[in-house]
PDB file of C-alpha atoms and ligand atoms in Angstrom:
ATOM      1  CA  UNK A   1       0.000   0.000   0.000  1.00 98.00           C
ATOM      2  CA  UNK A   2       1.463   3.834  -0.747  1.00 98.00           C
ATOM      3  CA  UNK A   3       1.287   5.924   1.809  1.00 98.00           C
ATOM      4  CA  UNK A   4       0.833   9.426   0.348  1.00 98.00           C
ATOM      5  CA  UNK A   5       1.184  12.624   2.566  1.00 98.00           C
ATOM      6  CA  UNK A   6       1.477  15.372  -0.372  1.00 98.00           C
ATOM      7  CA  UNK A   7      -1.001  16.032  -2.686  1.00 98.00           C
ATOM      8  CA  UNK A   8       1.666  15.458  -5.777  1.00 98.00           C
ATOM      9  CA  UNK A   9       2.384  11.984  -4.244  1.00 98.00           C
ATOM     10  CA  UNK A  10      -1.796  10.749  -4.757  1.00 98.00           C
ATOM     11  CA  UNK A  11      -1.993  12.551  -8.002  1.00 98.00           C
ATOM     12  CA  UNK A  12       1.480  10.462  -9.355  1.00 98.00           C
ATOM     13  CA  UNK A  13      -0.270   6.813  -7.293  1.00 98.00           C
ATOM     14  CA  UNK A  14      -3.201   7.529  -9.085  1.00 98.00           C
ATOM     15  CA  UNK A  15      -1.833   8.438 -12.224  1.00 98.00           C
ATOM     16  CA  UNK A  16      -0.352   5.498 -12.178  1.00 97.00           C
ATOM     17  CA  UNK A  17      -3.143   2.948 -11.445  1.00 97.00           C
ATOM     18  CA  UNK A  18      -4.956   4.802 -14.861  1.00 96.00           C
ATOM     19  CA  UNK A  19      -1.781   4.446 -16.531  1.00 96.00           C
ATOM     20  CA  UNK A  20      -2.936   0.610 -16.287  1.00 91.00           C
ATOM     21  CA  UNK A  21      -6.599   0.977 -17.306  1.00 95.00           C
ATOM     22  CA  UNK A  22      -7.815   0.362 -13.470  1.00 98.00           C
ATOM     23  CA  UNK A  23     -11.555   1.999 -12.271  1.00 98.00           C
ATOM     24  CA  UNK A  24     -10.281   4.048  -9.605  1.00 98.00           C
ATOM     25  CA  UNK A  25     -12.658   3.741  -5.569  1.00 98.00           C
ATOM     26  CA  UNK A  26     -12.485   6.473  -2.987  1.00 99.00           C
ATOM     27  CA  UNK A  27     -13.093   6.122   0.002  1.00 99.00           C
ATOM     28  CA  UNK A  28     -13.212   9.479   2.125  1.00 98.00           C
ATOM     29  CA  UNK A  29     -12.593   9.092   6.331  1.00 98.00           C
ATOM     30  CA  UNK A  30     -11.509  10.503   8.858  1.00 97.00           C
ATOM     31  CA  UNK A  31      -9.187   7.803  10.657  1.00 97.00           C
ATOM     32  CA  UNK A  32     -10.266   6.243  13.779  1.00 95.00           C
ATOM     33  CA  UNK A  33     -11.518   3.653  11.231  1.00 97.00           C
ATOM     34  CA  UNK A  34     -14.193   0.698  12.425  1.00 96.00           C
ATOM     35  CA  UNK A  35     -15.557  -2.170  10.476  1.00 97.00           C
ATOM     36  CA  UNK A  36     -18.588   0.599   9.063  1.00 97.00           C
ATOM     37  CA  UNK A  37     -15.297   2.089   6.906  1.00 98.00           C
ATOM     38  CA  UNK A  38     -14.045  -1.844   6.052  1.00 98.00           C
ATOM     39  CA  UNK A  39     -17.629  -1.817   4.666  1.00 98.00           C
ATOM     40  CA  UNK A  40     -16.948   1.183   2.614  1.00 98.00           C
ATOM     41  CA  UNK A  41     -13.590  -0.353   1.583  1.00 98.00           C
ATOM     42  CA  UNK A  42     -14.903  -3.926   0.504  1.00 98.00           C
ATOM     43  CA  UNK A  43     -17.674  -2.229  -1.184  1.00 98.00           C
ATOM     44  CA  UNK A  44     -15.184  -0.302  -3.391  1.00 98.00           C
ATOM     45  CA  UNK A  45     -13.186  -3.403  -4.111  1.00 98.00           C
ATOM     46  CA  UNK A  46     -16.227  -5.105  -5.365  1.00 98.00           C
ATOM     47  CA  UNK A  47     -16.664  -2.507  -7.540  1.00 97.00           C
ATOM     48  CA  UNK A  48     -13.045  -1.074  -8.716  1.00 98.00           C
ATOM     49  CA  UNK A  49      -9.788  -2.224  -9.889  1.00 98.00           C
ATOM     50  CA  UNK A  50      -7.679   0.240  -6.909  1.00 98.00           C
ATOM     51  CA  UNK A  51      -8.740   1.496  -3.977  1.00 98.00           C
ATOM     52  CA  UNK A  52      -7.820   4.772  -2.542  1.00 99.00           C
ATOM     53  CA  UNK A  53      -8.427   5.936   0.854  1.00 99.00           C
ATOM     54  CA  UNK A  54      -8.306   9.215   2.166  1.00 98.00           C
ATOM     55  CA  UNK A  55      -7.718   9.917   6.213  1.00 98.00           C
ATOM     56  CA  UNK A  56      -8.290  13.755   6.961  1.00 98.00           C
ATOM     57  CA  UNK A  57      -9.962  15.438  10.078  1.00 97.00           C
ATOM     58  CA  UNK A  58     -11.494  18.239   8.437  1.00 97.00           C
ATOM     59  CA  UNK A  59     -11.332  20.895  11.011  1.00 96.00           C
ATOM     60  CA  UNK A  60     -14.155  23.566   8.495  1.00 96.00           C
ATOM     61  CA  UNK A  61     -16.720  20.522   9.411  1.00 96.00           C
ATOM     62  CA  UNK A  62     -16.728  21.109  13.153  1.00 93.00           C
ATOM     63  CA  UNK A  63     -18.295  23.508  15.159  1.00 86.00           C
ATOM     64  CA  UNK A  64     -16.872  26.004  17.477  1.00 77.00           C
ATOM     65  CA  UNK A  65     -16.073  24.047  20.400  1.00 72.00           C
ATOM     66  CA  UNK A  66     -13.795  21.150  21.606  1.00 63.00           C
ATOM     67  CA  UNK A  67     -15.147  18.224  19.380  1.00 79.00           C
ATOM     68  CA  UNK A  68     -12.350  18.932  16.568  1.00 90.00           C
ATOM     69  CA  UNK A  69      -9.869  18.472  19.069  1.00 87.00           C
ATOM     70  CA  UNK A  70     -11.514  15.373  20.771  1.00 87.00           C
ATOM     71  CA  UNK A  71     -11.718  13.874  17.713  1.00 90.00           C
ATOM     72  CA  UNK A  72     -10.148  10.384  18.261  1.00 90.00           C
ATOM     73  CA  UNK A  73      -6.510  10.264  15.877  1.00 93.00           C
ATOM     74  CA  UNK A  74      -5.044   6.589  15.312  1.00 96.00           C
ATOM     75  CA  UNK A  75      -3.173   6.767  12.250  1.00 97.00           C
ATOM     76  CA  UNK A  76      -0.569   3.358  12.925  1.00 98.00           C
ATOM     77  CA  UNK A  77      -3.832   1.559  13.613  1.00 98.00           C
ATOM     78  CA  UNK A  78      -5.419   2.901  10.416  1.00 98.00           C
ATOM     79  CA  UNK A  79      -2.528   2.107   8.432  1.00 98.00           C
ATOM     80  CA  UNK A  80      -2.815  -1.465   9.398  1.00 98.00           C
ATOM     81  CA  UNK A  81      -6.023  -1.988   9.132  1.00 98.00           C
ATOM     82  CA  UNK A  82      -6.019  -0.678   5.787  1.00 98.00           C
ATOM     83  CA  UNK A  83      -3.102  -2.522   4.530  1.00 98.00           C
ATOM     84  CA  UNK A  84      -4.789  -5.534   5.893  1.00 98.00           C
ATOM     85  CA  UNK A  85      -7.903  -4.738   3.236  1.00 98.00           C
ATOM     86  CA  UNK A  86      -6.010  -5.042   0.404  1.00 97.00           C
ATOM     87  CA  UNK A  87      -6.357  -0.951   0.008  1.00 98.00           C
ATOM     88  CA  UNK A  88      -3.969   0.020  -2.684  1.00 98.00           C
ATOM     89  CA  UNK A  89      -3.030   4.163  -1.157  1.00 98.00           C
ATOM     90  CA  UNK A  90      -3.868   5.973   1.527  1.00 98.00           C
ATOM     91  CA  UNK A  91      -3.484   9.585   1.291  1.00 98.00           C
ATOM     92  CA  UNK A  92      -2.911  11.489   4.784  1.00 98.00           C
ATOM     93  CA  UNK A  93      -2.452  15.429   4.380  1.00 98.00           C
ATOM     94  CA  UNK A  94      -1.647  17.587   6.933  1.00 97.00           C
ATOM     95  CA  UNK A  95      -4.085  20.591   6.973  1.00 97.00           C
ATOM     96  CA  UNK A  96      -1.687  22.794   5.525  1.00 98.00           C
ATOM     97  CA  UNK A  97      -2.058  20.704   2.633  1.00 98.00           C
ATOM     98  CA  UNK A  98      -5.952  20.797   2.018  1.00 98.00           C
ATOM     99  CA  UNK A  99      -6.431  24.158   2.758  1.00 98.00           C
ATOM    100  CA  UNK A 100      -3.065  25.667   1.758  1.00 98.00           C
ATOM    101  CA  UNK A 101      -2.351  29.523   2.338  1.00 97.00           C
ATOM    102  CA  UNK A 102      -5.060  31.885   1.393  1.00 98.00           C
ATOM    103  CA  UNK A 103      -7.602  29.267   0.576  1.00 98.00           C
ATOM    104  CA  UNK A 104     -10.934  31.326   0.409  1.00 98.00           C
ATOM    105  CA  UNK A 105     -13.184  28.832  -1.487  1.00 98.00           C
ATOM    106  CA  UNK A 106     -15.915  26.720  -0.404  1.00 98.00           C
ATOM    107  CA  UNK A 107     -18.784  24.465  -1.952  1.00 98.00           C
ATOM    108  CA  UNK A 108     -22.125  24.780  -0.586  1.00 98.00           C
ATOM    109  CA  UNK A 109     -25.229  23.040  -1.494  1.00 98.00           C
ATOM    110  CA  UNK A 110     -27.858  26.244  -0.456  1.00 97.00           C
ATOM    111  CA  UNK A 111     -30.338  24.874   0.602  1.00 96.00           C
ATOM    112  CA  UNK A 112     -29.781  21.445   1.732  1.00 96.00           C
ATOM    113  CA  UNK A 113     -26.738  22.301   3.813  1.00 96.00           C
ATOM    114  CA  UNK A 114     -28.899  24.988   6.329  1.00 95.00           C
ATOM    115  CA  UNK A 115     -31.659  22.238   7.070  1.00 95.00           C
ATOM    116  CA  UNK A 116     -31.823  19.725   9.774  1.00 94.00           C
ATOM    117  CA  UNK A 117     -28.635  18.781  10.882  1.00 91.00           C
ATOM    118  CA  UNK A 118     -27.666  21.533   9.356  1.00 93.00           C
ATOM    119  CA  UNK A 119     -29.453  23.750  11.465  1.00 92.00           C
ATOM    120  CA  UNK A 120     -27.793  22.544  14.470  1.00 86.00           C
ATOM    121  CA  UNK A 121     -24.364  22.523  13.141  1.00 90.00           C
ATOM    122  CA  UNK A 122     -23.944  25.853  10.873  1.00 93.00           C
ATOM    123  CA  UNK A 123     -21.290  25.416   8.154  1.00 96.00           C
ATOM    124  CA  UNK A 124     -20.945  21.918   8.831  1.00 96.00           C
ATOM    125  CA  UNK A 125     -22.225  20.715   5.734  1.00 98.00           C
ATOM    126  CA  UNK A 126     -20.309  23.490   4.042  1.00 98.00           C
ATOM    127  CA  UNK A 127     -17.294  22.364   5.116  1.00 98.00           C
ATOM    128  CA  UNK A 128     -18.127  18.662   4.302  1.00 98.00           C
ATOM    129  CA  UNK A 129     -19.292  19.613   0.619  1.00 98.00           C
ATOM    130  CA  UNK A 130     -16.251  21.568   0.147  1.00 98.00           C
ATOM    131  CA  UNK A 131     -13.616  19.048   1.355  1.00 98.00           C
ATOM    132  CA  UNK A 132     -15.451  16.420  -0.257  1.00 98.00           C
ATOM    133  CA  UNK A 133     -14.819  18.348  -3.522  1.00 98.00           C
ATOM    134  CA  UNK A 134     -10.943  18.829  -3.031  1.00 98.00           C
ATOM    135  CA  UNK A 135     -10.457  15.180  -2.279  1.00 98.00           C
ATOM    136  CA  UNK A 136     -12.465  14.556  -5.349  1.00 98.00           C
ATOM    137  CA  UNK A 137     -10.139  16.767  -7.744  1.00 98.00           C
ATOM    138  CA  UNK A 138      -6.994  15.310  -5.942  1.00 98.00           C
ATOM    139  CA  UNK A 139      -7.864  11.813  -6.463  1.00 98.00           C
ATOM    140  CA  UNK A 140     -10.411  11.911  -9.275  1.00 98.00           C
ATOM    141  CA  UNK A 141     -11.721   8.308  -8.981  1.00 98.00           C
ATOM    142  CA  UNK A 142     -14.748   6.734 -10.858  1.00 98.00           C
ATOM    143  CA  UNK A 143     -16.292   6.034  -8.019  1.00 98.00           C
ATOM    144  CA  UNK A 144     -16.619   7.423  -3.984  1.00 99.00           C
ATOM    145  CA  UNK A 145     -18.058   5.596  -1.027  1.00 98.00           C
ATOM    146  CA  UNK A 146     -20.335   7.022   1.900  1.00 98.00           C
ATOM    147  CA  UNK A 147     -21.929   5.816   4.975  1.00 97.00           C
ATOM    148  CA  UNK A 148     -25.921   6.024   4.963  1.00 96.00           C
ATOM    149  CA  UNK A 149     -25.828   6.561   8.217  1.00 95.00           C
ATOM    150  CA  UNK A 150     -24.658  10.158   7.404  1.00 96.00           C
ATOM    151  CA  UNK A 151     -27.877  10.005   5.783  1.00 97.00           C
ATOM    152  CA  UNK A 152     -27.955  14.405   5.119  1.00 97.00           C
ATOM    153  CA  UNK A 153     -24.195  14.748   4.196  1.00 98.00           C
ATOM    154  CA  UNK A 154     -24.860  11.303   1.636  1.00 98.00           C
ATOM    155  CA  UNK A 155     -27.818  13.807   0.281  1.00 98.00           C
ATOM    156  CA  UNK A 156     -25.676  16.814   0.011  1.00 98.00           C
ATOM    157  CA  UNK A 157     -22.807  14.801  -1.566  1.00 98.00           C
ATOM    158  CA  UNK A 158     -24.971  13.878  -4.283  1.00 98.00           C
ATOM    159  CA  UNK A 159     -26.827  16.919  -4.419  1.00 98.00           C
ATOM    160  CA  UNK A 160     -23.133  18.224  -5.287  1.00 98.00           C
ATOM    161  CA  UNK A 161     -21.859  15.848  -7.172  1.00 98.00           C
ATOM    162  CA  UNK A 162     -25.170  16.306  -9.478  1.00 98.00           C
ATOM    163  CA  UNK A 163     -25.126  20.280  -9.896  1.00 98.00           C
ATOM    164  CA  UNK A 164     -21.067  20.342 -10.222  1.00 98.00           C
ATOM    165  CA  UNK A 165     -21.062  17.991 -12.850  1.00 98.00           C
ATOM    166  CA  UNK A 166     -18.193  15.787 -10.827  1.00 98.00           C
ATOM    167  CA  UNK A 167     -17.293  13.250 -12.964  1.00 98.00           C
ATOM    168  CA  UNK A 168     -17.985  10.262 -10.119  1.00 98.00           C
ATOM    169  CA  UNK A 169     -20.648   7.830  -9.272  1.00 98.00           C
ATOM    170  CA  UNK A 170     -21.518   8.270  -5.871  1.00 98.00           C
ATOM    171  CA  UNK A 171     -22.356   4.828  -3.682  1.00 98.00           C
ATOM    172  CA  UNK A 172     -24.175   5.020  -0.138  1.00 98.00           C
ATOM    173  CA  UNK A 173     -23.238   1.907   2.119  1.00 98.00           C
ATOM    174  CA  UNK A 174     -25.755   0.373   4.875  1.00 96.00           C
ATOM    175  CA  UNK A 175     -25.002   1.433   8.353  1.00 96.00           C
ATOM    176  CA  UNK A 176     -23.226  -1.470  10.700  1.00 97.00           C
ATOM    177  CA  UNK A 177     -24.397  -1.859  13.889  1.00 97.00           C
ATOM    178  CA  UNK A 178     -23.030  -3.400  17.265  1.00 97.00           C
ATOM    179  CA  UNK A 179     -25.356  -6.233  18.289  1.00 98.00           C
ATOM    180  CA  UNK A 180     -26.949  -4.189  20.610  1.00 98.00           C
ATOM    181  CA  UNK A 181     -28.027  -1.729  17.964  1.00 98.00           C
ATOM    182  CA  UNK A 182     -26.023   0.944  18.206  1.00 98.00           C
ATOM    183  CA  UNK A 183     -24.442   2.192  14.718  1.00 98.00           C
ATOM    184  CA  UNK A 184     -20.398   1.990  14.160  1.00 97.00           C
ATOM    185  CA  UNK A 185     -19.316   5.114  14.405  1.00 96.00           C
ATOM    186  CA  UNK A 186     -15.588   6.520  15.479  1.00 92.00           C
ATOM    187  CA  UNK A 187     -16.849   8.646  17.775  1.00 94.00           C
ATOM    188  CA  UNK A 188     -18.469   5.603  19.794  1.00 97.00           C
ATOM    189  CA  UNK A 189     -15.402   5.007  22.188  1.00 94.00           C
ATOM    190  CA  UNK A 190     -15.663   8.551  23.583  1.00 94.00           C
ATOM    191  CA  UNK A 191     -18.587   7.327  24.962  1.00 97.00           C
ATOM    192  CA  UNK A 192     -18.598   6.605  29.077  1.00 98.00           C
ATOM    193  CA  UNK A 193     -19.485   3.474  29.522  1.00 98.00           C
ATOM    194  CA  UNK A 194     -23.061   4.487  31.001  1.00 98.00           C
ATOM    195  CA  UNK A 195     -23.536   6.323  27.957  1.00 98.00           C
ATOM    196  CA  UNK A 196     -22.513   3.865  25.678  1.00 98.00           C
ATOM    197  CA  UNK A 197     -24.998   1.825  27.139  1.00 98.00           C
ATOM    198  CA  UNK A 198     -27.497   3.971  26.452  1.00 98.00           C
ATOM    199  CA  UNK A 199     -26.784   5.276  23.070  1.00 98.00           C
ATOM    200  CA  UNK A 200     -28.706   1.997  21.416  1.00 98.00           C
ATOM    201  CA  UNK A 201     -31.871   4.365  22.297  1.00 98.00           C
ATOM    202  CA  UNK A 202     -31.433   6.413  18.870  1.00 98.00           C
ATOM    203  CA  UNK A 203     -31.617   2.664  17.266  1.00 98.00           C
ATOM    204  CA  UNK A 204     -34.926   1.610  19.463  1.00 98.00           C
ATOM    205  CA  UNK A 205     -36.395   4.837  18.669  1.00 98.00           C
ATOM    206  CA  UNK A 206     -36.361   4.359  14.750  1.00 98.00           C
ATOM    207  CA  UNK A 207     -37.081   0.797  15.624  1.00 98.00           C
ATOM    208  CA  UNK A 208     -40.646   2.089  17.335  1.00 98.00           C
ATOM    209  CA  UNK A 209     -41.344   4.401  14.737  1.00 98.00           C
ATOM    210  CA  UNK A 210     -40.855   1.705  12.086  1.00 97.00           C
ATOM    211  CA  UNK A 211     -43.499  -0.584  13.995  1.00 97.00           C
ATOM    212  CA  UNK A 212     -45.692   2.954  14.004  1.00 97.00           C
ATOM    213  CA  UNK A 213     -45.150   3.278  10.306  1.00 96.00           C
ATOM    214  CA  UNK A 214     -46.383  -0.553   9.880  1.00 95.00           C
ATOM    215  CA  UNK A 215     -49.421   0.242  11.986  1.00 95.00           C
ATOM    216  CA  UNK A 216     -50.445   3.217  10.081  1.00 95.00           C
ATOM    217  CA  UNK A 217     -48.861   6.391  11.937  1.00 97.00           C
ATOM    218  CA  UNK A 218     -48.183   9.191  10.778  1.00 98.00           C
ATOM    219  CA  UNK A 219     -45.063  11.191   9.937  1.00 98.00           C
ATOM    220  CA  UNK A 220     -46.132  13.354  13.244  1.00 98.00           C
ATOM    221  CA  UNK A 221     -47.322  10.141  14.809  1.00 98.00           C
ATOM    222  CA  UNK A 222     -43.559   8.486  14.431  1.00 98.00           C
ATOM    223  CA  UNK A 223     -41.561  11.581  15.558  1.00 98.00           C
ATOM    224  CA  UNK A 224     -43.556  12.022  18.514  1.00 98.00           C
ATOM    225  CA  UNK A 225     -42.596   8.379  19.486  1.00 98.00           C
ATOM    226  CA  UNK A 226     -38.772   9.396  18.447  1.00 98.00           C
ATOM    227  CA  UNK A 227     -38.700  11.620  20.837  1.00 98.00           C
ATOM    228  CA  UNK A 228     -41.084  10.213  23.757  1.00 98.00           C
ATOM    229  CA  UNK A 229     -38.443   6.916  22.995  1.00 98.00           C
ATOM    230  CA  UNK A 230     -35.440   9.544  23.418  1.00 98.00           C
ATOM    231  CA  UNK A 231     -36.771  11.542  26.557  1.00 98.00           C
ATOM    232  CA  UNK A 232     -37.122   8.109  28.657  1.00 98.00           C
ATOM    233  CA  UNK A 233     -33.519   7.854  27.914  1.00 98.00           C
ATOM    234  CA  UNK A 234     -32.052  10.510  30.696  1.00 97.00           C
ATOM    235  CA  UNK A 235     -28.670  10.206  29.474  1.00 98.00           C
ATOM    236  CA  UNK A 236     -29.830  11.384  26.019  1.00 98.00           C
ATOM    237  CA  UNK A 237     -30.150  14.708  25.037  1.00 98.00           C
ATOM    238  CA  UNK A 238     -31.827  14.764  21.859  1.00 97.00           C
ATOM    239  CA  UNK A 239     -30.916  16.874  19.668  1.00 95.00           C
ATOM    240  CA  UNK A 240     -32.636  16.873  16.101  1.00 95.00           C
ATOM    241  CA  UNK A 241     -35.576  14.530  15.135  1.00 97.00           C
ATOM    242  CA  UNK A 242     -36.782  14.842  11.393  1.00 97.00           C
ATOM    243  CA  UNK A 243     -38.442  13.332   8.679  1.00 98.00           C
ATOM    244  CA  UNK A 244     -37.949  13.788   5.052  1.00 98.00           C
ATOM    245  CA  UNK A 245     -39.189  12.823   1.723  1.00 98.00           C
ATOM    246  CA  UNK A 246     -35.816  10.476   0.615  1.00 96.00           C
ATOM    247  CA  UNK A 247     -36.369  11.366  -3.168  1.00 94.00           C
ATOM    248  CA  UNK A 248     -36.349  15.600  -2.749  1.00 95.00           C
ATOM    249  CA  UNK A 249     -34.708  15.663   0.530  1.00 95.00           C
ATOM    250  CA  UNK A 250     -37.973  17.951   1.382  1.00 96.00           C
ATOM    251  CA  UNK A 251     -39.980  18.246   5.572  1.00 96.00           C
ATOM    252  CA  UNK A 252     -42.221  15.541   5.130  1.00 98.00           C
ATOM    253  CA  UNK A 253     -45.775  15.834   6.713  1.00 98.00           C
ATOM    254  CA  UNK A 254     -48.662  13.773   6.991  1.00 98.00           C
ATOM    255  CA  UNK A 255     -49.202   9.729   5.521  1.00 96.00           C
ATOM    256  CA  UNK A 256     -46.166   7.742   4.526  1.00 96.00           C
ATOM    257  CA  UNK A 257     -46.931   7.486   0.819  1.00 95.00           C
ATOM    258  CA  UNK A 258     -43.302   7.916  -0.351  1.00 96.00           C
ATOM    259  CA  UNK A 259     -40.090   6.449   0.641  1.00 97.00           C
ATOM    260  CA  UNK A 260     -39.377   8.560   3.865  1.00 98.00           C
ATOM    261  CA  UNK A 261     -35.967   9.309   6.025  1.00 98.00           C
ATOM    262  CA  UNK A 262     -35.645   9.268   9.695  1.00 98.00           C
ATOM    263  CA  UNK A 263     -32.706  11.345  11.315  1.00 98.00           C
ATOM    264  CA  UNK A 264     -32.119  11.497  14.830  1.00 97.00           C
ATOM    265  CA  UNK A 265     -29.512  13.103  16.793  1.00 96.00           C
ATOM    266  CA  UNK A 266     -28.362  13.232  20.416  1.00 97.00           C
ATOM    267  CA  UNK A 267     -25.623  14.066  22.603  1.00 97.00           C
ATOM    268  CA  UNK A 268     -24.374  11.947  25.304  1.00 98.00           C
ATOM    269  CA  UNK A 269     -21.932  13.072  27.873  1.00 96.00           C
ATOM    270  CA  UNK A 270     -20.797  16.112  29.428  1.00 94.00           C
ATOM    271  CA  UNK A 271     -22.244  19.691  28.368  1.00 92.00           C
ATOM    272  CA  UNK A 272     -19.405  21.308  28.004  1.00 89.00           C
ATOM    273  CA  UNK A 273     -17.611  18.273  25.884  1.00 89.00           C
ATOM    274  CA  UNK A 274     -20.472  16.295  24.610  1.00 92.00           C
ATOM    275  CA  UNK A 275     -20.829  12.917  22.130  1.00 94.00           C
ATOM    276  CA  UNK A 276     -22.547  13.790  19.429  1.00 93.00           C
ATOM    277  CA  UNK A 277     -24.560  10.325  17.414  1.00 97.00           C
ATOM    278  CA  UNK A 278     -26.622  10.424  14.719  1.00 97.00           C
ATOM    279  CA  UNK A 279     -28.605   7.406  13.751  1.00 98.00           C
ATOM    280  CA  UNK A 280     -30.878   7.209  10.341  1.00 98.00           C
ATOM    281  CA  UNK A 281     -33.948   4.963   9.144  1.00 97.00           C
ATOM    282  CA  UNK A 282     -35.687   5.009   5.487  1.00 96.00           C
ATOM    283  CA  UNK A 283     -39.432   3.826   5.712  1.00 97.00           C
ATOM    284  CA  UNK A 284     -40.575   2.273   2.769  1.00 93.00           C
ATOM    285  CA  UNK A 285     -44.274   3.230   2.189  1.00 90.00           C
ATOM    286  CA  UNK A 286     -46.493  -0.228   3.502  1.00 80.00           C
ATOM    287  CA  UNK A 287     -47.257  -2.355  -0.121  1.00 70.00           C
ATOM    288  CA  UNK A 288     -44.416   0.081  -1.906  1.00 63.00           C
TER     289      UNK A 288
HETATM  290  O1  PAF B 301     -18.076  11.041   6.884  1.00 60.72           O
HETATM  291  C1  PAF B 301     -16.929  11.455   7.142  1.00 60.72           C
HETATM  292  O2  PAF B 301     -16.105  10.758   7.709  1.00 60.72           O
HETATM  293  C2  PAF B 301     -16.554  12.870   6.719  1.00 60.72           C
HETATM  294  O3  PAF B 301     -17.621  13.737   6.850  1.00 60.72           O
HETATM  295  C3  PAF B 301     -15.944  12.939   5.301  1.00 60.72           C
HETATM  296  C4  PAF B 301     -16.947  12.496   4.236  1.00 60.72           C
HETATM  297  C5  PAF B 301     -14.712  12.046   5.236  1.00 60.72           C
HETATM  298  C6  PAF B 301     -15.535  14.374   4.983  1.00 60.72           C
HETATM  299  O4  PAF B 301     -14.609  14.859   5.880  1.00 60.72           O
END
């Protein structure tokens, strides 16, 4: 496996796997990888010739606030894990790197990036959408791999991808869960124990609003039993419970007669230096 720390140094690995007529997979992370990013990786393999994964902590994606700094680093670990995959280059830049001296552009998808989650986090989809598009120009691959579970930014990458013309295709993997539930993610071992065993809540939640769905509810109907599932939880604090239409990305209101998206998120810990989890759920419309 390369290891590639300058942008030059991916461009020339990549160059090189065209050079040899190989479909090119990206897979975009941010280290502290878990079998959810294997996922991403084996579902890249399956699809292209070379692999290429990217390990970056984007610091324009987080907030004001300690979480950029919490975020959990492990690059030996990575390295391993990803040379055990069978993952053909790893590019690692330094921040310097990605957003070199006088950097003043971003990518922002309007409307979909000030919604939801994005309401709660301002400029974090920004700074997704825009990183997201540099890794794409460094590496240009055929194809680039995303959790569901971010089921907005998956949206907004698209959205992106689609109005930019990026020359990609754009893949959304299943979520993997722990056996109790609760979805892989690499912010999970910040969790106190006490809290980790609670965090399976955002998982029962969806679970009860799927049964709702099955009995007839509402979209209002299977928030409301989101969030009563949430509250009972005391070491939850939730913070955003929507629903949306999955094909516009639009509120959605009233019967489920289209395929519909779930998002829930809650922290977990301390105020001051809290776990943020999302979890996701898309309701298929009962006989659809
Ligand atoms: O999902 C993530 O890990 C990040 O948001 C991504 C897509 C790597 C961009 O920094």
């Amino acid at each position: 496996m390369q290891i590639c720390r300058r942008v030059g140094d991916i461009r020339t690995a990549v160059a090189g796997f065209r050079a040899g007529g190989a479909r090119v997979g990206l897979v975009p992370t941010m280290g502290a990888l878990h079998a959810g990013h294997m996922a991403l990786v084996a579902e890249a393999r399956g699809i292209c010739d070379r692999v290429v994964v990217t390990i970056f902590v984007n610091p324009t994606q987080f907030g004001a606030g300690a979480d950029l700094a919490a975020y959990p680093r492990r690059e030996a670990q990575d390295i391993a894990m990803l040379e055990g995959a069978g993952v053909d280059a790893v590019f690692i830049p330094e921040v310097g790197d990605i957003y070199p001296e006088g950097d003043e552009t971003v990518v922002e998808t309007t409307r979909l990036a000030r919604l939801f989650h994005g309401a709660v986090r301002p400029g974090h989809f920004r700074g997704v959408a825009t990183v997201v598009t540099k890794l794409l120009n460094i590496t240009a691959p055929d194809h680039a791999f995303f959790g569901e579970k971010d089921y907005q930014q998956l949206a907004v990458i698209r959205r992106m991808a689609r109005d930019l013309f990026l020359p990609v295709a754009v893949h959304g993997v299943p979520t993997l869960r722990d056996a109790d539930g609760l979805a892989l993610s690499s912010r999970n071992i910040r969790l106190a124990p006490a809290d980790r065993a609670a965090a399976p809540v955002l998982n029962r939640a969806l679970d009860l609003a799927e049964a709702a769905a099955r009995s007839g509810a509402t979209v209002e109907d299977m928030l409301a039993v989101i969030r009563a599932a949430v509250a009972r939880e005391t070491r939850a604090r939730l913070r955003g419970c929507d629903a949306v239409w999955a094909d516009s990305f639009t509120p959605a209101t009233g019967p489920v007669t289209r395929r519909l998206g779930l998002m829930i998120s809650a922290e977990f810990g301390a105020a001051d230096d809290p776990v943020l989890l999302i979890d996701q759920r898309e309701i298929t419309p009962q006989g659809g």
